[in-house]
């Protein structure tokens, strides 16, 4: 993730809505946000991480262990950084800083 990237896509797993986190992520340079609520297990079976995805963010307080494991396997198979955080901007910001964003 270099600062020269024009488009930065994030895939967010968990939560019904992102609220202010979406706006804060855009301030950090994320231009596109794909969101999967994780309520329907079928969502992840059909999940395809877009090639332009810079990272996958999983809200740990909104997904179960099986879903988290499935996301981890998909991200690892595509060599996409995976970030786990609670659904609070402070937690997300700290984790994003850990991957250089």
JSON list of C-alpha atoms in Angstrom, two decimals:
[
{"chain": "A", "resi": 1, "resn": "UNK", "atom": "CA", "xyz": [0.00, 0.00, 0.00]},
{"chain": "A", "resi": 2, "resn": "UNK", "atom": "CA", "xyz": [2.00, 2.89, -1.21]},
{"chain": "A", "resi": 3, "resn": "UNK", "atom": "CA", "xyz": [0.80, 6.43, -0.83]},
{"chain": "A", "resi": 4, "resn": "UNK", "atom": "CA", "xyz": [0.86, 6.79, -4.60]},
{"chain": "A", "resi": 5, "resn": "UNK", "atom": "CA", "xyz": [-2.05, 4.39, -5.04]},
{"chain": "A", "resi": 6, "resn": "UNK", "atom": "CA", "xyz": [-4.97, 6.27, -6.53]},
{"chain": "A", "resi": 7, "resn": "UNK", "atom": "CA", "xyz": [-7.64, 3.71, -5.65]},
{"chain": "A", "resi": 8, "resn": "UNK", "atom": "CA", "xyz": [-7.63, 1.83, -2.41]},
{"chain": "A", "resi": 9, "resn": "UNK", "atom": "CA", "xyz": [-10.37, -0.71, -1.78]},
{"chain": "A", "resi": 10, "resn": "UNK", "atom": "CA", "xyz": [-11.18, -2.19, 1.61]},
{"chain": "A", "resi": 11, "resn": "UNK", "atom": "CA", "xyz": [-13.41, -5.18, 2.25]},
{"chain": "A", "resi": 12, "resn": "UNK", "atom": "CA", "xyz": [-15.22, -4.90, 5.58]},
{"chain": "A", "resi": 13, "resn": "UNK", "atom": "CA", "xyz": [-16.81, -7.96, 7.18]},
{"chain": "A", "resi": 14, "resn": "UNK", "atom": "CA", "xyz": [-19.36, -7.63, 9.98]},
{"chain": "A", "resi": 15, "resn": "UNK", "atom": "CA", "xyz": [-21.84, -5.07, 11.34]},
{"chain": "A", "resi": 16, "resn": "UNK", "atom": "CA", "xyz": [-25.10, -3.98, 9.73]},
{"chain": "A", "resi": 17, "resn": "UNK", "atom": "CA", "xyz": [-23.81, -0.52, 8.94]},
{"chain": "A", "resi": 18, "resn": "UNK", "atom": "CA", "xyz": [-20.45, 1.21, 9.15]},
{"chain": "A", "resi": 19, "resn": "UNK", "atom": "CA", "xyz": [-21.57, 4.65, 10.30]},
{"chain": "A", "resi": 20, "resn": "UNK", "atom": "CA", "xyz": [-18.77, 7.12, 10.92]},
{"chain": "A", "resi": 21, "resn": "UNK", "atom": "CA", "xyz": [-16.12, 4.44, 10.41]},
{"chain": "A", "resi": 22, "resn": "UNK", "atom": "CA", "xyz": [-16.77, 4.63, 6.67]},
{"chain": "A", "resi": 23, "resn": "UNK", "atom": "CA", "xyz": [-16.05, 8.37, 6.60]},
{"chain": "A", "resi": 24, "resn": "UNK", "atom": "CA", "xyz": [-12.95, 7.99, 8.77]},
{"chain": "A", "resi": 25, "resn": "UNK", "atom": "CA", "xyz": [-11.62, 5.26, 6.47]},
{"chain": "A", "resi": 26, "resn": "UNK", "atom": "CA", "xyz": [-12.14, 7.54, 3.47]},
{"chain": "A", "resi": 27, "resn": "UNK", "atom": "CA", "xyz": [-10.15, 10.25, 5.28]},
{"chain": "A", "resi": 28, "resn": "UNK", "atom": "CA", "xyz": [-7.34, 7.68, 5.54]},
{"chain": "A", "resi": 29, "resn": "UNK", "atom": "CA", "xyz": [-7.35, 7.24, 1.75]},
{"chain": "A", "resi": 30, "resn": "UNK", "atom": "CA", "xyz": [-9.74, 4.34, 1.22]},
{"chain": "A", "resi": 31, "resn": "UNK", "atom": "CA", "xyz": [-11.63, 5.17, -1.98]},
{"chain": "A", "resi": 32, "resn": "UNK", "atom": "CA", "xyz": [-13.95, 2.17, -2.17]},
{"chain": "A", "resi": 33, "resn": "UNK", "atom": "CA", "xyz": [-15.47, 0.09, 0.61]},
{"chain": "A", "resi": 34, "resn": "UNK", "atom": "CA", "xyz": [-17.07, -3.28, -0.02]},
{"chain": "A", "resi": 35, "resn": "UNK", "atom": "CA", "xyz": [-19.16, -4.40, 2.95]},
{"chain": "A", "resi": 36, "resn": "UNK", "atom": "CA", "xyz": [-20.47, -7.83, 3.91]},
{"chain": "A", "resi": 37, "resn": "UNK", "atom": "CA", "xyz": [-22.65, -7.86, 7.02]},
{"chain": "A", "resi": 38, "resn": "UNK", "atom": "CA", "xyz": [-21.87, -11.47, 7.79]},
{"chain": "A", "resi": 39, "resn": "UNK", "atom": "CA", "xyz": [-25.44, -12.20, 8.88]},
{"chain": "A", "resi": 40, "resn": "UNK", "atom": "CA", "xyz": [-26.00, -14.65, 6.05]},
{"chain": "A", "resi": 41, "resn": "UNK", "atom": "CA", "xyz": [-23.45, -17.49, 5.92]},
{"chain": "A", "resi": 42, "resn": "UNK", "atom": "CA", "xyz": [-24.08, -17.74, 2.16]},
{"chain": "A", "resi": 43, "resn": "UNK", "atom": "CA", "xyz": [-22.47, -14.32, 1.70]},
{"chain": "A", "resi": 44, "resn": "UNK", "atom": "CA", "xyz": [-19.06, -15.71, 2.55]},
{"chain": "A", "resi": 45, "resn": "UNK", "atom": "CA", "xyz": [-19.46, -18.88, 0.51]},
{"chain": "A", "resi": 46, "resn": "UNK", "atom": "CA", "xyz": [-19.82, -16.65, -2.56]},
{"chain": "A", "resi": 47, "resn": "UNK", "atom": "CA", "xyz": [-17.27, -14.13, -1.31]},
{"chain": "A", "resi": 48, "resn": "UNK", "atom": "CA", "xyz": [-14.65, -13.01, -3.77]},
{"chain": "A", "resi": 49, "resn": "UNK", "atom": "CA", "xyz": [-12.08, -10.51, -2.61]},
{"chain": "A", "resi": 50, "resn": "UNK", "atom": "CA", "xyz": [-11.68, -7.90, -5.38]},
{"chain": "A", "resi": 51, "resn": "UNK", "atom": "CA", "xyz": [-8.17, -7.78, -6.89]},
{"chain": "A", "resi": 52, "resn": "UNK", "atom": "CA", "xyz": [-7.87, -4.10, -5.96]},
{"chain": "A", "resi": 53, "resn": "UNK", "atom": "CA", "xyz": [-8.44, -4.82, -2.25]},
{"chain": "A", "resi": 54, "resn": "UNK", "atom": "CA", "xyz": [-5.71, -3.29, -0.10]},
{"chain": "A", "resi": 55, "resn": "UNK", "atom": "CA", "xyz": [-6.88, -4.99, 3.10]},
{"chain": "A", "resi": 56, "resn": "UNK", "atom": "CA", "xyz": [-9.74, -6.88, 4.71]},
{"chain": "A", "resi": 57, "resn": "UNK", "atom": "CA", "xyz": [-11.18, -5.55, 7.97]},
{"chain": "A", "resi": 58, "resn": "UNK", "atom": "CA", "xyz": [-13.12, -7.96, 10.20]},
{"chain": "A", "resi": 59, "resn": "UNK", "atom": "CA", "xyz": [-15.22, -6.61, 13.05]},
{"chain": "A", "resi": 60, "resn": "UNK", "atom": "CA", "xyz": [-14.61, -9.26, 15.70]},
{"chain": "A", "resi": 61, "resn": "UNK", "atom": "CA", "xyz": [-17.65, -8.33, 17.77]},
{"chain": "A", "resi": 62, "resn": "UNK", "atom": "CA", "xyz": [-19.97, -9.06, 14.81]},
{"chain": "A", "resi": 63, "resn": "UNK", "atom": "CA", "xyz": [-18.73, -12.35, 13.33]},
{"chain": "A", "resi": 64, "resn": "UNK", "atom": "CA", "xyz": [-18.49, -15.87, 14.69]},
{"chain": "A", "resi": 65, "resn": "UNK", "atom": "CA", "xyz": [-15.34, -18.01, 14.73]},
{"chain": "A", "resi": 66, "resn": "UNK", "atom": "CA", "xyz": [-16.29, -20.02, 11.68]},
{"chain": "A", "resi": 67, "resn": "UNK", "atom": "CA", "xyz": [-16.88, -16.90, 9.62]},
{"chain": "A", "resi": 68, "resn": "UNK", "atom": "CA", "xyz": [-13.60, -15.35, 10.81]},
{"chain": "A", "resi": 69, "resn": "UNK", "atom": "CA", "xyz": [-11.77, -18.53, 9.80]},
{"chain": "A", "resi": 70, "resn": "UNK", "atom": "CA", "xyz": [-13.37, -18.49, 6.32]},
{"chain": "A", "resi": 71, "resn": "UNK", "atom": "CA", "xyz": [-12.37, -14.85, 5.80]},
{"chain": "A", "resi": 72, "resn": "UNK", "atom": "CA", "xyz": [-8.84, -15.60, 6.98]},
{"chain": "A", "resi": 73, "resn": "UNK", "atom": "CA", "xyz": [-8.52, -18.44, 4.48]},
{"chain": "A", "resi": 74, "resn": "UNK", "atom": "CA", "xyz": [-9.80, -16.31, 1.58]},
{"chain": "A", "resi": 75, "resn": "UNK", "atom": "CA", "xyz": [-7.48, -13.40, 2.45]},
{"chain": "A", "resi": 76, "resn": "UNK", "atom": "CA", "xyz": [-4.47, -15.67, 2.91]},
{"chain": "A", "resi": 77, "resn": "UNK", "atom": "CA", "xyz": [-5.11, -17.42, -0.42]},
{"chain": "A", "resi": 78, "resn": "UNK", "atom": "CA", "xyz": [-5.07, -14.03, -2.16]},
{"chain": "A", "resi": 79, "resn": "UNK", "atom": "CA", "xyz": [-2.22, -12.56, -0.07]},
{"chain": "A", "resi": 80, "resn": "UNK", "atom": "CA", "xyz": [-4.39, -9.69, 1.17]},
{"chain": "A", "resi": 81, "resn": "UNK", "atom": "CA", "xyz": [-3.59, -8.18, 4.59]},
{"chain": "A", "resi": 82, "resn": "UNK", "atom": "CA", "xyz": [-6.19, -9.05, 7.22]},
{"chain": "A", "resi": 83, "resn": "UNK", "atom": "CA", "xyz": [-7.08, -6.76, 10.11]},
{"chain": "A", "resi": 84, "resn": "UNK", "atom": "CA", "xyz": [-9.21, -7.73, 13.09]},
{"chain": "A", "resi": 85, "resn": "UNK", "atom": "CA", "xyz": [-10.75, -4.97, 15.22]},
{"chain": "A", "resi": 86, "resn": "UNK", "atom": "CA", "xyz": [-13.75, -4.15, 17.34]},
{"chain": "A", "resi": 87, "resn": "UNK", "atom": "CA", "xyz": [-16.31, -1.83, 15.77]},
{"chain": "A", "resi": 88, "resn": "UNK", "atom": "CA", "xyz": [-14.94, 1.40, 17.20]},
{"chain": "A", "resi": 89, "resn": "UNK", "atom": "CA", "xyz": [-12.89, 3.93, 15.31]},
{"chain": "A", "resi": 90, "resn": "UNK", "atom": "CA", "xyz": [-10.14, 3.91, 17.96]},
{"chain": "A", "resi": 91, "resn": "UNK", "atom": "CA", "xyz": [-9.67, 0.15, 17.54]},
{"chain": "A", "resi": 92, "resn": "UNK", "atom": "CA", "xyz": [-9.83, 0.33, 13.74]},
{"chain": "A", "resi": 93, "resn": "UNK", "atom": "CA", "xyz": [-7.40, 3.25, 13.52]},
{"chain": "A", "resi": 94, "resn": "UNK", "atom": "CA", "xyz": [-4.87, 1.47, 15.74]},
{"chain": "A", "resi": 95, "resn": "UNK", "atom": "CA", "xyz": [-5.03, -1.69, 13.61]},
{"chain": "A", "resi": 96, "resn": "UNK", "atom": "CA", "xyz": [-4.80, 0.25, 10.33]},
{"chain": "A", "resi": 97, "resn": "UNK", "atom": "CA", "xyz": [-1.70, 2.03, 11.64]},
{"chain": "A", "resi": 98, "resn": "UNK", "atom": "CA", "xyz": [-0.21, -1.42, 12.19]},
{"chain": "A", "resi": 99, "resn": "UNK", "atom": "CA", "xyz": [-0.42, -2.14, 8.44]},
{"chain": "A", "resi": 100, "resn": "UNK", "atom": "CA", "xyz": [0.93, 1.26, 7.47]},
{"chain": "A", "resi": 101, "resn": "UNK", "atom": "CA", "xyz": [-2.25, 3.16, 6.72]}
]
